[in-house]
Tab-separated table of C-alpha atoms and ligand atoms in Angstrom:
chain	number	residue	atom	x	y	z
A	1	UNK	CA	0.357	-0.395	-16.820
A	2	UNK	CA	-2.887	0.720	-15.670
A	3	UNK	CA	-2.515	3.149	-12.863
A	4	UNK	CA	-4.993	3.755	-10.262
A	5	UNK	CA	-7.070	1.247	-12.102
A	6	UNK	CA	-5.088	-2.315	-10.905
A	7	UNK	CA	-7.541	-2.981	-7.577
A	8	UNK	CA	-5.636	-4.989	-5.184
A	9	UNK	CA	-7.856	-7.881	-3.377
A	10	UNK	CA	-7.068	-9.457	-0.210
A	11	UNK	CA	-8.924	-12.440	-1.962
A	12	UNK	CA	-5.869	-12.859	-3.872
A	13	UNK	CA	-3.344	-13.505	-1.430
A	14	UNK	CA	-0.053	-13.781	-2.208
A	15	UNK	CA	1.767	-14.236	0.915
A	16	UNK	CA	1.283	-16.602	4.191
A	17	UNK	CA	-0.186	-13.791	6.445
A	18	UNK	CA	-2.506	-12.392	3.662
A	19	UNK	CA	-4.195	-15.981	2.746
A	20	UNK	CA	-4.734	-16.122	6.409
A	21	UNK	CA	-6.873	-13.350	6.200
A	22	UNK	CA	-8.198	-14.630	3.140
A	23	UNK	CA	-9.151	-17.488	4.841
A	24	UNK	CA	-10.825	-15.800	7.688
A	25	UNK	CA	-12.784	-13.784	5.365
A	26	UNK	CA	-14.461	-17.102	3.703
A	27	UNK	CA	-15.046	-18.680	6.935
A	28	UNK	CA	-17.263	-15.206	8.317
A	29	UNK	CA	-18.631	-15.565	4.746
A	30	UNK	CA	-20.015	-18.954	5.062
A	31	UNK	CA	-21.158	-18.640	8.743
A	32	UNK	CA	-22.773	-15.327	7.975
A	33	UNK	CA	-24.753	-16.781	5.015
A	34	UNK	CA	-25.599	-19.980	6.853
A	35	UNK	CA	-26.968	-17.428	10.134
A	36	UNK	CA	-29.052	-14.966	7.183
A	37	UNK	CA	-30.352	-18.530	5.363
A	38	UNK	CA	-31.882	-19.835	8.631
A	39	UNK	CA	-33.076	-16.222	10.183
A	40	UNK	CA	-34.740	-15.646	6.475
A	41	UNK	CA	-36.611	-19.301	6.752
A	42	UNK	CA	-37.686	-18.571	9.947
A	43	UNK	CA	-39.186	-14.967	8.909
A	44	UNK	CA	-40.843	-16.590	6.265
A	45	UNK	CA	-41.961	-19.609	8.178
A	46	UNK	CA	-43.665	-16.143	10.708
A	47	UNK	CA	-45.244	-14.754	7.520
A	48	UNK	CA	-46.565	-18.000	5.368
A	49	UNK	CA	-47.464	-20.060	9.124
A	50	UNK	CA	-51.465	-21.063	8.802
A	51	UNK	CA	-53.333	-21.026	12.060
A	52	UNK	CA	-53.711	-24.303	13.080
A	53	UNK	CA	-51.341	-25.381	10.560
A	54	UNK	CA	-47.999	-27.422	10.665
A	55	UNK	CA	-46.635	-24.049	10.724
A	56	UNK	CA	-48.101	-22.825	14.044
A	57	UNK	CA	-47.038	-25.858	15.896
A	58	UNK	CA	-44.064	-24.942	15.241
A	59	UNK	CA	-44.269	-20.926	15.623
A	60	UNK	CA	-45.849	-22.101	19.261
A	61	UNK	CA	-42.169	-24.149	19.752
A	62	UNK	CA	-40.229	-21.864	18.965
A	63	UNK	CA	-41.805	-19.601	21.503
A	64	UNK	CA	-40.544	-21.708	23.926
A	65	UNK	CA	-38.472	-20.200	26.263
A	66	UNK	CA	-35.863	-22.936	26.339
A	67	UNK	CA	-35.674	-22.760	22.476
A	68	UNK	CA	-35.275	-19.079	22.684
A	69	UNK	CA	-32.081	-19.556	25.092
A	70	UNK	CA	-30.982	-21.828	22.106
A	71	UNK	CA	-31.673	-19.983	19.382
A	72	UNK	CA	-31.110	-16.778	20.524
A	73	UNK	CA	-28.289	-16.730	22.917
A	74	UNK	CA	-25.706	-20.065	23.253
A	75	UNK	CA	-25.837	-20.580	19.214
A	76	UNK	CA	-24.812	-16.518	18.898
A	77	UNK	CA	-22.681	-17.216	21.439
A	78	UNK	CA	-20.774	-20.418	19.778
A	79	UNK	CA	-20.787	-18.437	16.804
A	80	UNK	CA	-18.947	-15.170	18.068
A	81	UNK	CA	-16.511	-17.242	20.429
A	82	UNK	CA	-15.509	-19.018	17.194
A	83	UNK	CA	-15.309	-15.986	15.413
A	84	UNK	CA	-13.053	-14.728	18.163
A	85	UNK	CA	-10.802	-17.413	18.481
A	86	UNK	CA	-10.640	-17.694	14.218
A	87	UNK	CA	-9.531	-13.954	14.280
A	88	UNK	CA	-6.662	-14.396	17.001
A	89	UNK	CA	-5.233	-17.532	14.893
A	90	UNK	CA	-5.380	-14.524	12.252
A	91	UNK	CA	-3.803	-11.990	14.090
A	92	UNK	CA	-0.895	-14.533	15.128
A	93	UNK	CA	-0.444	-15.248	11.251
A	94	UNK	CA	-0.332	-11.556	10.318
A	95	UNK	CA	1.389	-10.068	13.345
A	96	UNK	CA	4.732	-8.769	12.573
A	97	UNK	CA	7.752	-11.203	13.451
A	98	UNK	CA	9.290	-10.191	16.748
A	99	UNK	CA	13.340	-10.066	17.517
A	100	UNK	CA	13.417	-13.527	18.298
A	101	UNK	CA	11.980	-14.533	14.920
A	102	UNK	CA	14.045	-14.192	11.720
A	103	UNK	CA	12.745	-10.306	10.321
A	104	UNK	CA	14.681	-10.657	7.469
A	105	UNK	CA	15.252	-7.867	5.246
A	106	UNK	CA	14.459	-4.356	7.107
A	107	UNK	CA	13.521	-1.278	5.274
A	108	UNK	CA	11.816	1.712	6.645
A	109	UNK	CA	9.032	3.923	5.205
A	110	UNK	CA	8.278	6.960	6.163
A	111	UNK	CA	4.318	8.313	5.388
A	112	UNK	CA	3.928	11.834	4.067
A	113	UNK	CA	1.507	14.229	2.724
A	114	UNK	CA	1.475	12.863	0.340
A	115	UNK	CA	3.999	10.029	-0.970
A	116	UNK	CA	6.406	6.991	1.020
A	117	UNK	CA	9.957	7.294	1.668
A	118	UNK	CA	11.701	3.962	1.529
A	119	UNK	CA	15.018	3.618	3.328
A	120	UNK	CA	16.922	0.468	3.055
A	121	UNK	CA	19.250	0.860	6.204
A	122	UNK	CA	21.616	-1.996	5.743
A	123	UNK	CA	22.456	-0.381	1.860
A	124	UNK	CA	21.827	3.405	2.913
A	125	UNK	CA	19.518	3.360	0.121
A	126	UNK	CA	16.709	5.665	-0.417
A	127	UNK	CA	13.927	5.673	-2.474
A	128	UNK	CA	10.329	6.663	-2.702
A	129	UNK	CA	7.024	5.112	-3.891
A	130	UNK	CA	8.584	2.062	-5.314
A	131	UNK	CA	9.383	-0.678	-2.260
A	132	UNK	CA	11.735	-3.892	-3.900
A	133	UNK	CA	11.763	-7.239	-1.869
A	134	UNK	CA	13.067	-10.648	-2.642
A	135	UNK	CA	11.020	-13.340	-3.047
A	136	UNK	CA	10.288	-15.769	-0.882
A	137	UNK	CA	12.416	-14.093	1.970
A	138	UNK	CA	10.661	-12.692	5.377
A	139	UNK	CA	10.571	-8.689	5.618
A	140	UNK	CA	9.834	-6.394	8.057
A	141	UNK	CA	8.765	-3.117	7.338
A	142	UNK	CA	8.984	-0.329	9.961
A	143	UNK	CA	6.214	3.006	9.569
A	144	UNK	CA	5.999	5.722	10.508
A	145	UNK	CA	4.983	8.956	9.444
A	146	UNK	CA	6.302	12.686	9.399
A	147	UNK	CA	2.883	14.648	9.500
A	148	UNK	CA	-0.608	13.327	9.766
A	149	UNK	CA	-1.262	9.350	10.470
A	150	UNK	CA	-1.060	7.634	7.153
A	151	UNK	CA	-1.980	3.729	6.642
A	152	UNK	CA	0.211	1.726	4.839
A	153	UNK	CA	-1.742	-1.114	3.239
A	154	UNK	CA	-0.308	-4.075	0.871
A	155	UNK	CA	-3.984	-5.759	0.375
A	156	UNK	CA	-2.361	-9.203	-1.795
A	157	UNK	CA	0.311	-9.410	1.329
A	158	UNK	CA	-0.952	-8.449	4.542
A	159	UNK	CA	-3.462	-6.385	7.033
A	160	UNK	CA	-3.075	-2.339	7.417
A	161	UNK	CA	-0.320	-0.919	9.658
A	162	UNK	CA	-0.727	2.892	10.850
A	163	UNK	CA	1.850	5.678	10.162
A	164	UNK	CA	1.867	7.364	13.196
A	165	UNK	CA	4.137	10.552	14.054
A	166	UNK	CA	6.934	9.970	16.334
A	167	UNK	CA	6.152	6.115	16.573
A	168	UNK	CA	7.703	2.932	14.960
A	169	UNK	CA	4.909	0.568	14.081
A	170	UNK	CA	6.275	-2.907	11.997
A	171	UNK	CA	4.810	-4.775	9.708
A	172	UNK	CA	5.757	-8.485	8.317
A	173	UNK	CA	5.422	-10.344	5.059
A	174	UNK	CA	6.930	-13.004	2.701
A	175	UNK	CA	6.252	-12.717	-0.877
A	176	UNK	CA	5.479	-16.119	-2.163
A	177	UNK	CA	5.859	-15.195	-6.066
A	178	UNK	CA	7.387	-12.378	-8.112
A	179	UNK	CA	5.135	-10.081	-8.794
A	180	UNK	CA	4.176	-5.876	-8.836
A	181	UNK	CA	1.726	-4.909	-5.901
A	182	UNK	CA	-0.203	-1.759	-5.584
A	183	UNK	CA	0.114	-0.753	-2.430
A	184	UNK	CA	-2.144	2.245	-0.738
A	185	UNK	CA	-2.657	4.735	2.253
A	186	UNK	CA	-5.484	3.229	4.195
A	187	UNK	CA	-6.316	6.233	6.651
A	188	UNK	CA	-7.833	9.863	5.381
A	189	UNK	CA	-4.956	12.286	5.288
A	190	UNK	CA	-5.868	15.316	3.280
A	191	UNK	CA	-7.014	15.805	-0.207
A	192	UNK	CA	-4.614	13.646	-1.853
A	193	UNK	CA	-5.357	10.503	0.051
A	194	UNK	CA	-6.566	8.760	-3.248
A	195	UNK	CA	-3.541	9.405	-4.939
A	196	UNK	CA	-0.869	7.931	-1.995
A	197	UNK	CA	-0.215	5.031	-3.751
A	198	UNK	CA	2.634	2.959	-4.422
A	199	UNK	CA	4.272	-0.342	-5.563
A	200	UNK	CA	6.097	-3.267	-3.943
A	201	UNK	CA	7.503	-5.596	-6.279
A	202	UNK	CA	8.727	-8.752	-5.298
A	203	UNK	CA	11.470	-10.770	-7.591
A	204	UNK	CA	13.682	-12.996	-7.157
A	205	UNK	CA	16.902	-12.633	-5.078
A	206	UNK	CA	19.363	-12.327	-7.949
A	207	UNK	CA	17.195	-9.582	-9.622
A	208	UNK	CA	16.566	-7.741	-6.432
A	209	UNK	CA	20.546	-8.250	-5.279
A	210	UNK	CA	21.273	-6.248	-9.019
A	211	UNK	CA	18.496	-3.943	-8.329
A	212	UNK	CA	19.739	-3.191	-4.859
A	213	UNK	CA	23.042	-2.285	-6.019
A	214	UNK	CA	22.227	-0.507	-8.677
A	215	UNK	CA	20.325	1.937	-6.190
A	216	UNK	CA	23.251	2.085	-3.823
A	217	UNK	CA	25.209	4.117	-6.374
A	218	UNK	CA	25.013	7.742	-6.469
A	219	UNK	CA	23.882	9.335	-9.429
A	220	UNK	CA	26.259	9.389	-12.455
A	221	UNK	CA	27.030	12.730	-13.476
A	222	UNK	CA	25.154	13.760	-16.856
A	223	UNK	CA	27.141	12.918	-19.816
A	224	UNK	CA	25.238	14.535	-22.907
A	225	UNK	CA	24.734	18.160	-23.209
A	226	UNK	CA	21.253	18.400	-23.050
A	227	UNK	CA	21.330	16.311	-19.957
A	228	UNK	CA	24.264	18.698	-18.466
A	229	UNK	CA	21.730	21.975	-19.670
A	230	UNK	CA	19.095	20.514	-17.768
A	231	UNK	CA	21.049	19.757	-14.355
A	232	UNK	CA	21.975	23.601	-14.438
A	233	UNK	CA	17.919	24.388	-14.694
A	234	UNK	CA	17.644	21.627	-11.765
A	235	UNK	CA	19.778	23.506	-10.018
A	236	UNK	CA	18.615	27.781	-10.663
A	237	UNK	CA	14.994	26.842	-9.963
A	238	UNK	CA	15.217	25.315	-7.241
A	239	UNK	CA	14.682	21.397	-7.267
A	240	UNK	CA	17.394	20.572	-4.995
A	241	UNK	CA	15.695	22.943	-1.935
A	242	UNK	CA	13.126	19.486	-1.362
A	243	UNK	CA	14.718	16.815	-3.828
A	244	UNK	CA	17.906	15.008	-2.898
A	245	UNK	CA	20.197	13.206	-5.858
A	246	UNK	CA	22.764	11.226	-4.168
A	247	UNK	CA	25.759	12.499	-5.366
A	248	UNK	CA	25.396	15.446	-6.802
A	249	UNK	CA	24.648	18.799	-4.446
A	250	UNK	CA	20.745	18.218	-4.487
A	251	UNK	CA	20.050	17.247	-0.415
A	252	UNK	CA	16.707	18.424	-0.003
A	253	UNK	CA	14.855	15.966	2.334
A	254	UNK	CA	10.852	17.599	1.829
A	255	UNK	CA	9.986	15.914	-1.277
A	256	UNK	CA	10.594	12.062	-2.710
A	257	UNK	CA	14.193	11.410	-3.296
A	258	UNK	CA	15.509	11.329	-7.204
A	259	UNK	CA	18.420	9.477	-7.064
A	260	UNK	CA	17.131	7.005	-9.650
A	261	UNK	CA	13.942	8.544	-10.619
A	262	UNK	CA	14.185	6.586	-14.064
A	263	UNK	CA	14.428	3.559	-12.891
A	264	UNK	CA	10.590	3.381	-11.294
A	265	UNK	CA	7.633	2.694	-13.311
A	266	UNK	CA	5.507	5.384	-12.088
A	267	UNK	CA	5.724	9.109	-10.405
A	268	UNK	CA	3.838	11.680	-8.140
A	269	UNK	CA	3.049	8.380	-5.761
A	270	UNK	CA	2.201	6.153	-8.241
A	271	UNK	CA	-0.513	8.271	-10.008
A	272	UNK	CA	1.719	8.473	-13.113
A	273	UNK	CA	3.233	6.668	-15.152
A	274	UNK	CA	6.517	7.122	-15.500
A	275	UNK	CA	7.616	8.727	-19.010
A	276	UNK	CA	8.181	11.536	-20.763
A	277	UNK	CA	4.914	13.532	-21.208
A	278	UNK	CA	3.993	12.760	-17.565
A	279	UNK	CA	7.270	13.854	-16.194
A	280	UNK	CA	6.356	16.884	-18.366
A	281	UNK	CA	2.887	17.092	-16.745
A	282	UNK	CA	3.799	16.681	-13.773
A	283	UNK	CA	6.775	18.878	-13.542
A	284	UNK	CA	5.037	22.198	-15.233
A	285	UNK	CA	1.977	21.613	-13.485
A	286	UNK	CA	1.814	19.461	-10.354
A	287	UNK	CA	-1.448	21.105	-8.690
A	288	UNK	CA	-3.075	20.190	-12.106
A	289	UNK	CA	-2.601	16.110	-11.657
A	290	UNK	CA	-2.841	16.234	-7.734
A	291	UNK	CA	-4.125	19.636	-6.118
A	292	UNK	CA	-3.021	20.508	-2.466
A	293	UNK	CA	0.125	18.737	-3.217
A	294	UNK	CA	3.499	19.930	-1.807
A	295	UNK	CA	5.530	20.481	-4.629
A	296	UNK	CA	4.629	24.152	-6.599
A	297	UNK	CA	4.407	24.359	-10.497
A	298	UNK	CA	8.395	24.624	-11.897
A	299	UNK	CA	8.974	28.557	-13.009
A	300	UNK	CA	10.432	26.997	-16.394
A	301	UNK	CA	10.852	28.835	-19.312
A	302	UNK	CA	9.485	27.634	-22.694
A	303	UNK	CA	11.937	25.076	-24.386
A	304	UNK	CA	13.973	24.331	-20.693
A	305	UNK	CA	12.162	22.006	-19.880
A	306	UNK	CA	13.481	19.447	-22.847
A	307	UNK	CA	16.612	19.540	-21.242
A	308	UNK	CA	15.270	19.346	-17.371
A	309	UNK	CA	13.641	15.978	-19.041
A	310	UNK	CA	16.529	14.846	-20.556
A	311	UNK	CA	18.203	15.241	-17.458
A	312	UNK	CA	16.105	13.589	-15.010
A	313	UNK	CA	15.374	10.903	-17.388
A	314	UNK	CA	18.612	9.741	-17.655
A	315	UNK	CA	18.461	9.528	-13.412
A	316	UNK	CA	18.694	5.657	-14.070
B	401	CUA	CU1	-1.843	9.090	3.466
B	401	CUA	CU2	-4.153	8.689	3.342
């Protein structure tokens, strides 16, 4: 997996709404190069133009007031009402479906400094940083945001929506194939901005029925010894104050919920991946990977960690 290094393009849409854009993009592409071909000929035509020449004739033309009306305000004019009217189709095609539309599957993400929570209502799932959908089915997110105003940004299957404080804003898409996409805050929010990124990953409904209930269970008690050794370290320094783990005594609602930390491919907001000697990175030394960040470096002694690992490894 290459983290931070995957660059989404809205050129490669994979949904309805997004090739709309796409779409929309070409068309000011085309028109834009067609407008800077003929301005450019006409510059040069002004530079190269002999006195006298075929060129003057035609300089004297263009002059013309009624060729000036033309050229330089009803053909700008057909141009931007085009334009206009291109970009409302757009907006229709990316807006977000409305109640009397089918929304589909609902999940809500909350923006914060700086990672998403993901809430499936309908399972009472939480999650963070890692946003499941089935294929080929229409879904409506909901943002919003608990601190600053956040952007939340899925280039491949549709336009930004903002994460604003104390409002609900929605957002709409159908995946049209299985696939992992990089996802990204799209609004400056502090010094972490760069890293607020995160995954959807679209498969297809059987996989994402399994996956769903698999995340609806709580957290199975630790079985090996190790794994028990390293819930009690959880526990004395202090994880569970921000981190909740469904099922166990861990309700802390600051940081990105645990529950089944092992089972996403990448941590700290997707600028990790998800394994061993990141966890171990990231858990001794947070600041180090993402400075400013919420979450303090872990007062762990020496070999506790192994166990902390083993622990939250096996958070499946
Ligand atoms: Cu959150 Cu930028």
């Amino acid at each position: 997996m290459l983290i931070g290094v995957d660059s989404p393009s809205i050129l490669d849409p994979k949904s309805d709404a997004a090739s709309s854009i796409a779409e929309l993009w070409w068309v000011m592409l085309v028109i834009a190069t067609l407008v800077f071909a003929v301005v450019t000929a006409l510059v040069l035509l002004a530079i190269l133009r002999r006195r006298g020449g075929a060129g003057d004739r035609l300089a004297r033309r263009l002059g013309d007031n009624r060729l000036l009306a033309i050229g330089g305000v009803a053909i700008p004019l057909l141009i931007l009402a085009g334009v206009f009217v291109l970009s409302l189709s757009t907006l229709r095609d990316t807006a977000p479906a409305d109640a009397s539309e089918e929304q589909g599957l609902r999940i809500e993400v909350t923006a914060r400094q700086w990672f998403w929570d993901v809430t499936y209502p309908a399972g009472e799932i939480v999650t963070a940083n890692e946003i499941h959908v089935p294929v080929g089915e229409p879904v409506t997110i909901s943002v919003e945001s608990a601190d600053v105003i956040h952007s939340f940004w899925v280039p491949e299957l549709n336009r930004k929506i903002d994460a604003i404080p104390g409002r609900d804003n929605e957002l709409s898409f159908t995946a049209a194939e299985p696939g992992r996409y990089r996802g990204l805050c799209a609004e400056f929010c502090g010094l972490q901005h760069a890293n607020m990124g995160f995954y959807v990953v679209a498969e297809p409904a059987a996989e994402f029925e399994s996956w769903l209930g698999s995340q609806a269970e709580p957290a199975e008690p630790p079985t090996e010894a190790e794994a028990r050794l390293g819930k009690q370290v959880f526990d004395r320094v202090g994880c569970a104050s921000c981190h909740r783990i469904a099922g166990t005594s861990a309700e802390g609602e600051v940081g990105p919920d645990l529950t089944h930390l092992a089972s996403r491919e990448t941590i700290a907001s997707a600028t990790l991946p998800n394994d061993r000697e990141h966890l171990r990175e990231w858990v001794l030394d947070p600041q180090h990977t993402k400075p400013g960040a919420k979450m303090p470096a872990t007062p762990i002694a020496g070999a506790e960690i192994e166990p902390l690992l083993d622990y939250l490894q096996g958070l499946e």
